[in-house]
XYZ file of C-alpha atoms in Angstrom:
83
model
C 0.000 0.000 0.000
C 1.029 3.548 -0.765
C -0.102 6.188 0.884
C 0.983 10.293 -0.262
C -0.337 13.859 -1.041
C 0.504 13.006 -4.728
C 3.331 15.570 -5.263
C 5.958 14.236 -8.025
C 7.296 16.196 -10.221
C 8.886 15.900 -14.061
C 8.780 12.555 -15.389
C 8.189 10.823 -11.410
C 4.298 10.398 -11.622
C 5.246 7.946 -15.198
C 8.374 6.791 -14.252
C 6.476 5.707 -10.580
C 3.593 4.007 -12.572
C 6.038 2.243 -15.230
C 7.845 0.352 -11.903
C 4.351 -0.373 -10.624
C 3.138 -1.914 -13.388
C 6.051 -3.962 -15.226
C 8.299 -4.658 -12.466
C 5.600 -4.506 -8.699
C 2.013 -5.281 -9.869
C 3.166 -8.719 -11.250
C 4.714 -10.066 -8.347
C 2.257 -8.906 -5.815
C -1.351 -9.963 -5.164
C -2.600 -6.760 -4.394
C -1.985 -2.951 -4.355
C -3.570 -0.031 -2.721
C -3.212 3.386 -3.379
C -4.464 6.046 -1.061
C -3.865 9.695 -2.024
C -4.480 12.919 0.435
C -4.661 15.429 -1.408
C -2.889 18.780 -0.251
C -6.238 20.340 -2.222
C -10.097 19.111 -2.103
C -11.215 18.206 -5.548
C -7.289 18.224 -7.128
C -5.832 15.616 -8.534
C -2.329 15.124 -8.438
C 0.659 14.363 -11.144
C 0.819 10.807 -9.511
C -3.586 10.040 -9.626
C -3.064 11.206 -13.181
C -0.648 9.153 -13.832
C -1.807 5.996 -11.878
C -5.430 6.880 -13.310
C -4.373 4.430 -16.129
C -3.388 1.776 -14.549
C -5.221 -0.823 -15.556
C -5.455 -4.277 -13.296
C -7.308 -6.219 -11.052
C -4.357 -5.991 -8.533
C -4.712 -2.343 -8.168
C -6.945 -0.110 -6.533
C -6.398 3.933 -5.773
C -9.167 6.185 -3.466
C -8.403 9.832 -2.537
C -9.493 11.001 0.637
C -10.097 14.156 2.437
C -8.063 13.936 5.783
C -5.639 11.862 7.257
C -8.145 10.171 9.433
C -9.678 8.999 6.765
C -6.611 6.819 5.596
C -7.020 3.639 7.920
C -10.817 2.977 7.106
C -10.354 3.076 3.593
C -6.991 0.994 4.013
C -9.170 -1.564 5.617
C -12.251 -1.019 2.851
C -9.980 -1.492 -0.240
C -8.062 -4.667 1.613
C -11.454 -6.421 2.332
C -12.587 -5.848 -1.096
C -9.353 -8.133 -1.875
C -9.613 -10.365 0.303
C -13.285 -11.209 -0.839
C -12.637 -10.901 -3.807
Protein backbone atom coordinates (compact mmCIF):
# COMPACT_ATOMS: atom_id res chain seq x y z
CA UNK A 1 0.00 0.00 0.00
CA UNK A 2 1.03 3.55 -0.77
CA UNK A 3 -0.10 6.19 0.88
CA UNK A 4 0.98 10.29 -0.26
CA UNK A 5 -0.34 13.86 -1.04
CA UNK A 6 0.50 13.01 -4.73
CA UNK A 7 3.33 15.57 -5.26
CA UNK A 8 5.96 14.24 -8.02
CA UNK A 9 7.30 16.20 -10.22
CA UNK A 10 8.89 15.90 -14.06
CA UNK A 11 8.78 12.55 -15.39
CA UNK A 12 8.19 10.82 -11.41
CA UNK A 13 4.30 10.40 -11.62
CA UNK A 14 5.25 7.95 -15.20
CA UNK A 15 8.37 6.79 -14.25
CA UNK A 16 6.48 5.71 -10.58
CA UNK A 17 3.59 4.01 -12.57
CA UNK A 18 6.04 2.24 -15.23
CA UNK A 19 7.84 0.35 -11.90
CA UNK A 20 4.35 -0.37 -10.62
CA UNK A 21 3.14 -1.91 -13.39
CA UNK A 22 6.05 -3.96 -15.23
CA UNK A 23 8.30 -4.66 -12.47
CA UNK A 24 5.60 -4.51 -8.70
CA UNK A 25 2.01 -5.28 -9.87
CA UNK A 26 3.17 -8.72 -11.25
CA UNK A 27 4.71 -10.07 -8.35
CA UNK A 28 2.26 -8.91 -5.81
CA UNK A 29 -1.35 -9.96 -5.16
CA UNK A 30 -2.60 -6.76 -4.39
CA UNK A 31 -1.99 -2.95 -4.36
CA UNK A 32 -3.57 -0.03 -2.72
CA UNK A 33 -3.21 3.39 -3.38
CA UNK A 34 -4.46 6.05 -1.06
CA UNK A 35 -3.86 9.70 -2.02
CA UNK A 36 -4.48 12.92 0.43
CA UNK A 37 -4.66 15.43 -1.41
CA UNK A 38 -2.89 18.78 -0.25
CA UNK A 39 -6.24 20.34 -2.22
CA UNK A 40 -10.10 19.11 -2.10
CA UNK A 41 -11.22 18.21 -5.55
CA UNK A 42 -7.29 18.22 -7.13
CA UNK A 43 -5.83 15.62 -8.53
CA UNK A 44 -2.33 15.12 -8.44
CA UNK A 45 0.66 14.36 -11.14
CA UNK A 46 0.82 10.81 -9.51
CA UNK A 47 -3.59 10.04 -9.63
CA UNK A 48 -3.06 11.21 -13.18
CA UNK A 49 -0.65 9.15 -13.83
CA UNK A 50 -1.81 6.00 -11.88
CA UNK A 51 -5.43 6.88 -13.31
CA UNK A 52 -4.37 4.43 -16.13
CA UNK A 53 -3.39 1.78 -14.55
CA UNK A 54 -5.22 -0.82 -15.56
CA UNK A 55 -5.45 -4.28 -13.30
CA UNK A 56 -7.31 -6.22 -11.05
CA UNK A 57 -4.36 -5.99 -8.53
CA UNK A 58 -4.71 -2.34 -8.17
CA UNK A 59 -6.94 -0.11 -6.53
CA UNK A 60 -6.40 3.93 -5.77
CA UNK A 61 -9.17 6.18 -3.47
CA UNK A 62 -8.40 9.83 -2.54
CA UNK A 63 -9.49 11.00 0.64
CA UNK A 64 -10.10 14.16 2.44
CA UNK A 65 -8.06 13.94 5.78
CA UNK A 66 -5.64 11.86 7.26
CA UNK A 67 -8.15 10.17 9.43
CA UNK A 68 -9.68 9.00 6.76
CA UNK A 69 -6.61 6.82 5.60
CA UNK A 70 -7.02 3.64 7.92
CA UNK A 71 -10.82 2.98 7.11
CA UNK A 72 -10.35 3.08 3.59
CA UNK A 73 -6.99 0.99 4.01
CA UNK A 74 -9.17 -1.56 5.62
CA UNK A 75 -12.25 -1.02 2.85
CA UNK A 76 -9.98 -1.49 -0.24
CA UNK A 77 -8.06 -4.67 1.61
CA UNK A 78 -11.45 -6.42 2.33
CA UNK A 79 -12.59 -5.85 -1.10
CA UNK A 80 -9.35 -8.13 -1.87
CA UNK A 81 -9.61 -10.37 0.30
CA UNK A 82 -13.29 -11.21 -0.84
CA UNK A 83 -12.64 -10.90 -3.81
Amino acid sequence: AQVSDGDAFGADPEKSRACLTEQLLPQIRYFAYIEVPDQENRASPLAHAYQRINSERFAMKSVTGRNQVYPVLRELFNREATA
